[in-house]
Coordinates of C-alpha atoms and ligand atoms in Angstrom, one line a residue:
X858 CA 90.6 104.5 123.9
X859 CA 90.4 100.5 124.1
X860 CA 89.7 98.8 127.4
X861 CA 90.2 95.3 128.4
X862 CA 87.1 94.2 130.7
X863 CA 88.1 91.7 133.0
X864 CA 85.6 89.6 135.2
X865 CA 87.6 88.1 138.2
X866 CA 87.3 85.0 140.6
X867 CA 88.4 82.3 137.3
X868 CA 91.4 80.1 138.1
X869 CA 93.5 80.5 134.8
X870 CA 94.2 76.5 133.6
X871 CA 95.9 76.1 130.3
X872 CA 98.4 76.1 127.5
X873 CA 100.0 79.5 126.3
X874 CA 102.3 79.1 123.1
X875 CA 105.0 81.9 124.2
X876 CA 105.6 85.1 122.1
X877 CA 109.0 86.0 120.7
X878 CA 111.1 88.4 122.8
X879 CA 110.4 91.7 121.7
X880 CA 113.5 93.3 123.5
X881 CA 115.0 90.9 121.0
X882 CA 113.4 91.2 118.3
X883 CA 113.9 95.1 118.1
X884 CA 117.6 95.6 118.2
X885 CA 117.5 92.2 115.6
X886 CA 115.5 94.5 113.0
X887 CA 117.5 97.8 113.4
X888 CA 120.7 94.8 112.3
X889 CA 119.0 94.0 109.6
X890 CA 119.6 97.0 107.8
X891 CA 123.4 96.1 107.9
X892 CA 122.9 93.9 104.6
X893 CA 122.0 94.6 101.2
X894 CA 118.7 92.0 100.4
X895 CA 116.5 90.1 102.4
X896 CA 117.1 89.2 106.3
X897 CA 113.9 86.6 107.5
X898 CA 113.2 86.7 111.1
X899 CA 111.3 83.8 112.3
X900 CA 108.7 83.9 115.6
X901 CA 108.7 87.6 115.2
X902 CA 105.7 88.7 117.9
X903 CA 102.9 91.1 116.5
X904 CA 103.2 94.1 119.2
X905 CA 102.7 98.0 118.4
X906 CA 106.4 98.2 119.4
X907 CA 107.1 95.9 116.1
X908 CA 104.6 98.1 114.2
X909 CA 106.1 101.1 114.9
X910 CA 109.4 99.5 114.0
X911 CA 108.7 98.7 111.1
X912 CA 107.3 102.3 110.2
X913 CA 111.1 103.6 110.9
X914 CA 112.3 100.8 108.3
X915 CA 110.3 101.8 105.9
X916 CA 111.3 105.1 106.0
X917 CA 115.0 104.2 105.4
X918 CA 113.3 102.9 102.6
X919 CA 113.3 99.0 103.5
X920 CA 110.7 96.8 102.0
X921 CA 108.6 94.5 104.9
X922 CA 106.9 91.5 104.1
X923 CA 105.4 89.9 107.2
X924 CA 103.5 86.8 106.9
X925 CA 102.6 85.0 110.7
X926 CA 105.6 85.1 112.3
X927 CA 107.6 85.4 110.1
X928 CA 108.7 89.0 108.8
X929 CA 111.0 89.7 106.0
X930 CA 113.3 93.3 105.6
X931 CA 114.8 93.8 102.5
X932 CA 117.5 96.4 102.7
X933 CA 118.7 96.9 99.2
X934 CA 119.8 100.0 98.4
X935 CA 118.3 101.9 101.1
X936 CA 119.3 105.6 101.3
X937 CA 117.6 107.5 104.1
X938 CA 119.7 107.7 107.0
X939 CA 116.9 109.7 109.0
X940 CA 114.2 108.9 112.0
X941 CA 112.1 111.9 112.2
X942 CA 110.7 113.3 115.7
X943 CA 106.9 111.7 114.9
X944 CA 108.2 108.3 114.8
X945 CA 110.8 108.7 118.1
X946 CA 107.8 110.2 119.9
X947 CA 105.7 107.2 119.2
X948 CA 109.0 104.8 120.4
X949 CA 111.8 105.9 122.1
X950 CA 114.0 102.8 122.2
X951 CA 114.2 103.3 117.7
X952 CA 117.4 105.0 119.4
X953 CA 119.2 101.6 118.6
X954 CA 118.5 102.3 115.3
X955 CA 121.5 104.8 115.5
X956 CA 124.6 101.9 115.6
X957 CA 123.0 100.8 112.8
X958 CA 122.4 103.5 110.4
X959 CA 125.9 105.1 111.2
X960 CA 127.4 101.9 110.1
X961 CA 125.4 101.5 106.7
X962 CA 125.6 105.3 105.6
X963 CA 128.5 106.4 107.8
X964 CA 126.2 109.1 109.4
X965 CA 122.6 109.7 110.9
X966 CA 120.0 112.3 111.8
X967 CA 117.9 111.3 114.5
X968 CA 115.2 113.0 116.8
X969 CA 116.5 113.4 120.6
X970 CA 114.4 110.3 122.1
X971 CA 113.2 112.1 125.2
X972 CA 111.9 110.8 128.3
X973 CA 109.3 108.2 128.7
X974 CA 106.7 107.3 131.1
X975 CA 108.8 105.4 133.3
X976 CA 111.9 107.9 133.3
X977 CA 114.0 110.6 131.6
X978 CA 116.0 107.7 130.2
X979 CA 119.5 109.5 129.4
X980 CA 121.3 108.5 126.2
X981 CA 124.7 110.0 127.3
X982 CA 126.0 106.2 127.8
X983 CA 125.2 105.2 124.0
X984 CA 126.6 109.2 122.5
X985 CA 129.5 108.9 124.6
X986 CA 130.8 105.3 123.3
X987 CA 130.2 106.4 119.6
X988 CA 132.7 109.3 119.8
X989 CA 134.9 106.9 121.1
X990 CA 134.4 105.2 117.7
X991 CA 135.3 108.1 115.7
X992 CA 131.5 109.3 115.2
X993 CA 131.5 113.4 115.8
X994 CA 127.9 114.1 117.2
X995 CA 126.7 117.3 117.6
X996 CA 122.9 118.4 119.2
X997 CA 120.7 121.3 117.5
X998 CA 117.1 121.8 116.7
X999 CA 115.9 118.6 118.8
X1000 CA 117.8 116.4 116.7
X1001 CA 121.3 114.6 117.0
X1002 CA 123.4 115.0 114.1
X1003 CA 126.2 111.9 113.4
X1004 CA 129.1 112.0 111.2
X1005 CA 131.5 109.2 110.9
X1006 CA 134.9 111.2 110.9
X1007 CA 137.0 108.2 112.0
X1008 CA 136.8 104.7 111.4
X1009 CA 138.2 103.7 115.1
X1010 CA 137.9 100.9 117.4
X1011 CA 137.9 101.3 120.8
X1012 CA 138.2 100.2 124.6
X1013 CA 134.8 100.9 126.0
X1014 CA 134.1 101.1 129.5
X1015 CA 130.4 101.5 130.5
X1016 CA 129.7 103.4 133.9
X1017 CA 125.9 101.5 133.8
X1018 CA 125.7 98.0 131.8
X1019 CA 123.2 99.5 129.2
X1020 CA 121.5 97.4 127.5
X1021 CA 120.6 99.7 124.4
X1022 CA 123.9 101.5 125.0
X1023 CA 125.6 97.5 124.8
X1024 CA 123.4 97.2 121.5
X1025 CA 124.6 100.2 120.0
X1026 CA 127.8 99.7 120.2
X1027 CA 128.0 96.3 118.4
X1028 CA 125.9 97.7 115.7
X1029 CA 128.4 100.7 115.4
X1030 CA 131.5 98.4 115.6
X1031 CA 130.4 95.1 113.8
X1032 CA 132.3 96.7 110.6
X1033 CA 134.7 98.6 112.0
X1034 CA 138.5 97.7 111.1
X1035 CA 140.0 96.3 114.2
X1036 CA 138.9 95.3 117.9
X1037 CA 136.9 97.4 119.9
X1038 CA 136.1 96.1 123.3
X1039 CA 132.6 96.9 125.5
X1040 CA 133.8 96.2 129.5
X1041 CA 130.8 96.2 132.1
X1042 CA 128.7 95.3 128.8
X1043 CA 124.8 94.6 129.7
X1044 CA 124.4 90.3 129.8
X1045 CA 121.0 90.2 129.0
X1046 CA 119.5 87.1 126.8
X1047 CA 118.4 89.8 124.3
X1048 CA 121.9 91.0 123.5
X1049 CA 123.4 87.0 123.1
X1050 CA 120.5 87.0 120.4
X1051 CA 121.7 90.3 118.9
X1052 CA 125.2 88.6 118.7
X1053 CA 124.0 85.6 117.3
X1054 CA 122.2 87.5 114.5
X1055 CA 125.1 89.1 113.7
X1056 CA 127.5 86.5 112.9
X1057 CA 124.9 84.6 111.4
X1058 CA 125.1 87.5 108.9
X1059 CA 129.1 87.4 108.9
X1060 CA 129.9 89.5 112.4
X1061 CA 132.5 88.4 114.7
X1062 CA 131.6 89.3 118.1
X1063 CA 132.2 87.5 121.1
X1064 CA 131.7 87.5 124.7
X1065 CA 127.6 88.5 124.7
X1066 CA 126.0 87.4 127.8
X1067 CA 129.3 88.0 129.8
X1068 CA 130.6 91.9 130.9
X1069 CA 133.3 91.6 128.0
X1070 CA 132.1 92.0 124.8
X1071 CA 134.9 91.7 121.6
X1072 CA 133.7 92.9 118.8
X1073 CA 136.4 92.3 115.0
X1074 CA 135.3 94.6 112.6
X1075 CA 134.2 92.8 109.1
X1076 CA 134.2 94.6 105.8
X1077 CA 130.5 93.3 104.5
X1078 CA 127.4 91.2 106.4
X1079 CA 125.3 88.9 104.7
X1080 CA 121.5 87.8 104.3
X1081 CA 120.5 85.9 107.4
X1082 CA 117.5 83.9 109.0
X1083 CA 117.0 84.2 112.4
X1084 CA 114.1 82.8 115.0
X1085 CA 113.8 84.9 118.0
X1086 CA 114.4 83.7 121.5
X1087 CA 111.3 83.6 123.2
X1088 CA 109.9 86.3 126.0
X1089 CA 110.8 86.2 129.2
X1090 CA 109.0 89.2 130.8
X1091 CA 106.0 88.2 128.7
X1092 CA 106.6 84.3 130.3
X1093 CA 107.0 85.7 133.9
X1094 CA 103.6 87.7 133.5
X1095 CA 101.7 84.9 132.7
X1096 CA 103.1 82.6 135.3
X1097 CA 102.2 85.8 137.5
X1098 CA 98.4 85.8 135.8
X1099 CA 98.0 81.9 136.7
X1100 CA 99.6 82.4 140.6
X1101 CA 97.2 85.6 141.1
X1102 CA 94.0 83.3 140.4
X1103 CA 95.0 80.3 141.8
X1104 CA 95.3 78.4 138.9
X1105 CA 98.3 76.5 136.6
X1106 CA 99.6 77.0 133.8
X1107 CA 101.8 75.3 131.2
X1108 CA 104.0 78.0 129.3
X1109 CA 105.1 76.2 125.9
X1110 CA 108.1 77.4 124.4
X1111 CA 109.5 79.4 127.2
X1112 CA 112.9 78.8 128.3
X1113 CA 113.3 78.8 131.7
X1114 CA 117.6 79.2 131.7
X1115 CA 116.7 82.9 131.0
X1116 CA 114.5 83.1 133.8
X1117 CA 116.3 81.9 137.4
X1118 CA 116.0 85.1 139.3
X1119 CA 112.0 85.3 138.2
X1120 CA 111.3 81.8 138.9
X1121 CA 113.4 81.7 142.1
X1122 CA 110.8 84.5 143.2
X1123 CA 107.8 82.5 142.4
X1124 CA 109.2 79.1 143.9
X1125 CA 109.9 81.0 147.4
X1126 CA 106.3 82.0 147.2
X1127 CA 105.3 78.5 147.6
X1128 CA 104.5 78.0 143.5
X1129 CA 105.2 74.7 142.5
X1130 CA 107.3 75.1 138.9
X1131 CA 108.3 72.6 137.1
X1132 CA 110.4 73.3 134.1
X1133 CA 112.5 71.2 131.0
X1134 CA 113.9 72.8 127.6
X1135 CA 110.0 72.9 126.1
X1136 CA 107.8 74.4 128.8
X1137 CA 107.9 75.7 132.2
X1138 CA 104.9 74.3 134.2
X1139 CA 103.4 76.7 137.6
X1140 CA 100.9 74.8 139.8
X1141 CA 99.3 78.0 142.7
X1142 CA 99.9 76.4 145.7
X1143 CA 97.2 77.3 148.9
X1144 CA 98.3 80.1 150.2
X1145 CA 101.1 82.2 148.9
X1146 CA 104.1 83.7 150.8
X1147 CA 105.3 86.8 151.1
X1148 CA 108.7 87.4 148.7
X1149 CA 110.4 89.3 151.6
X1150 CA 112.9 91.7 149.7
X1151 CA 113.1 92.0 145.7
X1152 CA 115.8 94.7 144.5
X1153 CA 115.4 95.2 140.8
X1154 CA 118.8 94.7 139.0
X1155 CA 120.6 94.4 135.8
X1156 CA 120.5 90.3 134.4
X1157 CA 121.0 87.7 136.0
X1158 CA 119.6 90.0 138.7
X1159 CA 115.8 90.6 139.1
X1160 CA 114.4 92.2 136.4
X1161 CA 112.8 95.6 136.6
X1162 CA 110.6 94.9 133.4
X1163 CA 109.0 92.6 135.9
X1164 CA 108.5 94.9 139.1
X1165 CA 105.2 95.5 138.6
X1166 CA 103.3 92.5 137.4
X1167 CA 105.1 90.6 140.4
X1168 CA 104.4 93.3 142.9
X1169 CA 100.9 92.7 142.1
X1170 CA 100.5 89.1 143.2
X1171 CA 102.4 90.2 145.5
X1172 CA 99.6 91.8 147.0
X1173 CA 98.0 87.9 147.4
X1174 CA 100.6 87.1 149.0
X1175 CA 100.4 86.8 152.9
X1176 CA 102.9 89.0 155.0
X1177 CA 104.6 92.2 153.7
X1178 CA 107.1 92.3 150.2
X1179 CA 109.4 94.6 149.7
X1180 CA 110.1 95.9 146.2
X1181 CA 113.1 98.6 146.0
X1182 CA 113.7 99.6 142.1
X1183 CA 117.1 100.4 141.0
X1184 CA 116.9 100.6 137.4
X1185 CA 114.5 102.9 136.5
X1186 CA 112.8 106.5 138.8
X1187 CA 109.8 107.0 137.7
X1188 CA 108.4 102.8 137.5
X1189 CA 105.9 102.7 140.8
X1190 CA 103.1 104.5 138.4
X1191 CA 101.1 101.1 138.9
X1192 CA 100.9 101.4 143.0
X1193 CA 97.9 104.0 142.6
X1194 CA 95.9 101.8 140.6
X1195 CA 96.5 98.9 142.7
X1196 CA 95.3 101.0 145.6
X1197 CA 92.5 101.5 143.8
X1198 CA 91.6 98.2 144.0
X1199 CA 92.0 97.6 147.2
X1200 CA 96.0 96.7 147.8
X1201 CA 97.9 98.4 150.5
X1202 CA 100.4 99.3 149.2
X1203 CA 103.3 102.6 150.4
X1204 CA 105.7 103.8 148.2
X1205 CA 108.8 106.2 149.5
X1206 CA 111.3 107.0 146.5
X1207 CA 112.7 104.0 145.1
X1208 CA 110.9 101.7 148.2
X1209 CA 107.2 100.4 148.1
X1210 CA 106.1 98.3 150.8
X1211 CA 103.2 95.7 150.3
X1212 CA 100.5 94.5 152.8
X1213 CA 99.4 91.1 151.8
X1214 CA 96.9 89.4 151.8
X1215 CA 94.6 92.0 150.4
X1216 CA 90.6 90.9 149.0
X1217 CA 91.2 92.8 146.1
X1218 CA 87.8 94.6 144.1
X1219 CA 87.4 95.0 140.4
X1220 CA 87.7 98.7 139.7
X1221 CA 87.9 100.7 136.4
X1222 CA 91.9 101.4 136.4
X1223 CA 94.1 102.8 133.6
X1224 CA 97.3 101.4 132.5
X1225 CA 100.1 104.2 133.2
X1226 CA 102.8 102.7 131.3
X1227 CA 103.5 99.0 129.4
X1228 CA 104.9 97.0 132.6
X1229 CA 102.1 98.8 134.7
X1230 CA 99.7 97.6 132.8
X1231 CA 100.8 94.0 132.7
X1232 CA 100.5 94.4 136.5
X1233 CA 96.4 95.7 136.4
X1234 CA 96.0 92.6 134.3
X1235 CA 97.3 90.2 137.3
X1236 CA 95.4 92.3 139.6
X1237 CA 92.6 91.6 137.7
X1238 CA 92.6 88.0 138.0
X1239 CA 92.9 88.1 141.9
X1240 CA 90.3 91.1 142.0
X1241 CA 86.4 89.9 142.9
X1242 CA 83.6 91.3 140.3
X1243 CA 84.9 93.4 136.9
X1244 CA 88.0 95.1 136.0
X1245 CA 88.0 97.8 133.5
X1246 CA 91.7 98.8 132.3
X1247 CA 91.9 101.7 130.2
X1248 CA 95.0 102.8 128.3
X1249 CA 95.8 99.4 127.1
X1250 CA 97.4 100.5 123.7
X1251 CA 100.4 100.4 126.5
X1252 CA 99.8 96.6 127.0
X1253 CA 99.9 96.0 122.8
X1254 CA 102.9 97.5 123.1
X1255 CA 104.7 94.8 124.7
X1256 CA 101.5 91.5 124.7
X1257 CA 100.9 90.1 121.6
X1258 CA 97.1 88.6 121.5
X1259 CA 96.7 89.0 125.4
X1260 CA 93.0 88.5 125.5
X1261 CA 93.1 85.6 123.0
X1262 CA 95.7 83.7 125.5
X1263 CA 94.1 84.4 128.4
X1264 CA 90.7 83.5 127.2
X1265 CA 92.2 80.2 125.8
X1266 CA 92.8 79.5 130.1
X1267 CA 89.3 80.5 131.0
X1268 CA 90.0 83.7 131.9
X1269 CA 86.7 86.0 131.0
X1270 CA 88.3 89.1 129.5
X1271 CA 86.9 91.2 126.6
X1272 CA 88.7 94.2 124.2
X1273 CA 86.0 97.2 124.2
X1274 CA 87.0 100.1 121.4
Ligands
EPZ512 C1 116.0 98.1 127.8 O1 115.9 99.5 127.9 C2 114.7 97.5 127.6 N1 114.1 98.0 126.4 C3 113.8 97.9 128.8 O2 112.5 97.2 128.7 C4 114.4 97.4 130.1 O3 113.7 97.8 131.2 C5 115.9 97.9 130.2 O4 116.6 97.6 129.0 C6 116.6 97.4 131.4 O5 116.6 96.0 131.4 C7 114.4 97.4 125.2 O6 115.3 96.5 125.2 C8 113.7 97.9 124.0 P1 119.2 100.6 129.8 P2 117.2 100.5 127.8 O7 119.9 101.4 128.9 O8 118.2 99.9 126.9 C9 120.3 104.4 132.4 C10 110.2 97.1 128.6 O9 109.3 97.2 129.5 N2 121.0 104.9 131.2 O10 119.7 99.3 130.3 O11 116.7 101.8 127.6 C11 118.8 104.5 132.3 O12 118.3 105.8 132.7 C12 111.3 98.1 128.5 O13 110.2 96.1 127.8 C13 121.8 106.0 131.3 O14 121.9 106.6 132.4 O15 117.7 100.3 129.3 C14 118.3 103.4 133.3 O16 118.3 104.0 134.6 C15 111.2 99.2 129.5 N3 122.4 106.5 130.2 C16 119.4 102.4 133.2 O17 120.5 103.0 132.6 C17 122.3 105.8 129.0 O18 122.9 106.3 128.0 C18 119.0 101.1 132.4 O19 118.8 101.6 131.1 C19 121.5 104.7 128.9 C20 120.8 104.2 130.0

């Protein structure tokens, strides 16, 4: 299994060119089957999730060309409608390739995504919005089977702002005669850039990045080029790496208007952050403050993709944080590694409670999930002597060229096979 060897006590100083989104970037690929020829999609980041991506387009029978960043589906005459169970064990979330697929062939078979590391993560939201769109679903043999019987629009309310759920409506209901409506729809930055795809190809959907979503049903979509919004989680981990070892960081490309709960965080820390449409600059400060309480919510609120990176530093920080995490059950899988290395840290349910400031140790740790592991690699930085994180095939998942990065700031971290 690869390892990341990490030797703490550096103060990270440099320039990191940011990654595209990938929570952008994978909903964006599953649209572009929606048109017959080539869709280009420009500062596309190389992540396993990508990869494994673009295994399920290739077995709809897309062909991938992906040079740099920039990667290139063609979708003529594609015929499988199908995402077998080896490639929805390897990624769950290729359940937004469902929208999709039942709009280009009128019907899909798809492996039941199952649970992941950080929950059991339901699917009930997405299931229940498509038979409100006229798709009859039925469950058998560990695979959902989808028919279009119906062409229908429809009034959707959400119960939970899904993101995917949000996604696959507007991929189910982008050529669907008529107006069907998503209320309590998820606002995320991700799901603008889904709705900006779209049109670009010939979709008329309006309202993405608000709780209303209108979505007019077109009869074709069209070829389109598209350059991903870049990654806010990924952006907010890094600020995190430079904070945890007390150095700065300039974070090119990031945009910061996606980012105000995050960077709110940091500033009440006592980071100095400095920010214009180009580059978000964090300068570590002395001594870092405890956060008080963070409640993990859906955007504009805190985001739970950044829980555990930022609980973390929190452990540098002086005086107790709290972190309580709404979005997700299982997502405190981190706290025993941190312990590990020397954070005191208690976790009750939904509630962890962290001691600060704590001398943190290098230790050999394994990442439990993608997010966790993100939060090892902060550690890491604050942590005195080496660091050896195992799992990190977690970390590719979601951190393109991580040791390349933070080797560019001085950070002395090496990939062992
Ligand atoms: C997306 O997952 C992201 N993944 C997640 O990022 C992110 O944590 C999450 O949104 C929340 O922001 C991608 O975009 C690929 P949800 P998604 O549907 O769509 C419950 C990362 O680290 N729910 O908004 O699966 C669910 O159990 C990943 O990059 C239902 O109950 O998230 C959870 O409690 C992790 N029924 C909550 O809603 C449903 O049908 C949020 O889930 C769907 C969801």
């Amino acid at each position: 299994m690869s390892r990341f060897i990490i030797e703490g006590g550096s103060k990270m100083e440099g320039e990191i060119n940011v990654q595209g989104s990938k929570n952008a970037v994978l909903p964006i690929l599953a649209a572009a089957i929606l048109s017959d020829g080539k869709n280009v999609i420009y500062n596309c980041p190389r992540l396993r999730d990508v990869d494994m991506t673009i295994e399920v387009l290739k077995n709809l029978g897309c062909r991938i060309d992906f040079e740099r960043d920039c990667l290139e589906v063609d979708a003529s005459g594609i015929s499988g409608y199908t995402i077998p169970d080896e490639l929805m064990r390897q990624m769950r979330s290729s359940i937004i390739f469902l929208g999709a697929i039942i709009t280009r062939f009128g019907k899909a078979e798809i492996s039941m995504p199952g649970g992941c590391e950080i929950g059991n993560r339901p699917i009930d939201l997405h299931l229940s919005a498509l038979r409100q769109l006229g798709v009859g679903i039925t469950e058998s043999h560990g695979f959902i089977h989808c028919v279009r019987e119906k062409s229908t629009p429809a009034d959707i309310h959400l119960n939970f702002p899904s993101v995917g759920a949000t996604e696959n409506i507007m991929l189910a209901a982008c050529m669907t005669d008529g107006i069907t409506t998503i209320n309590n729809a998820a606002r995320e930055p991700e799901i603008i850039d889904l709705e900006r795809f779209l049109n670009r190809m010939g979709a008329r959907i309006r309202g993405a990045g608000s709780d209303r979503i209108t979505i007019e049903g077109v009869h074709k979509l069209y070829n389109a080029a598209h350059t991903i919004i870049p990654d806010r989680i990924v952006s907010a981990t890094y600020l995190a790496c430079a904070l945890a070892s007390g150095g700065t960081v300039v974070l090119k490309g990031a945009d910061s208007s996606h980012m105000g709960a995050m960077l709110s965080v940091l500033k009440n820390m006592g980071a100095e952050i400095y920010e214009d449409k180009q580059k978000i600059v964090a300068v570590s400060p002395r001594r870092l403050k405890s956060i008080g309480t963070i409640k993990t919510m859906p955007y504009p609120g805190f985001p739970t993709d950044i829980q555990s990176p930022f609980m973390a530093l929190a452990t540098q920080c002086e005086g107790s944080s709290v972190f309580v995490e709404n979005i997700f059950e299982n997502r405190f899988r981190h706290i025993e590694e941190l312990v590990r290395m020397g954070a005191d840290i208690k976790a009750d349910g939904r509630v962890a409670v962290v001691i600060g400031k704590s001398a943190l140790t290098g230790a050999r740790v394994a990442a439990p999930d993608l997010r966790g592991g993100a939060a090892l690699i902060v550690a890491a930085l604050a942590a005195d002597g080496t660091t050896e994180i195992e799992n990190i095939t977690y970390i590719d998942r979601g951190y393109e060229a991580l040791e390349e990065r933070l080797s560019s700031c001085g950070i002395d971290i090496k990939r062992r096979e």
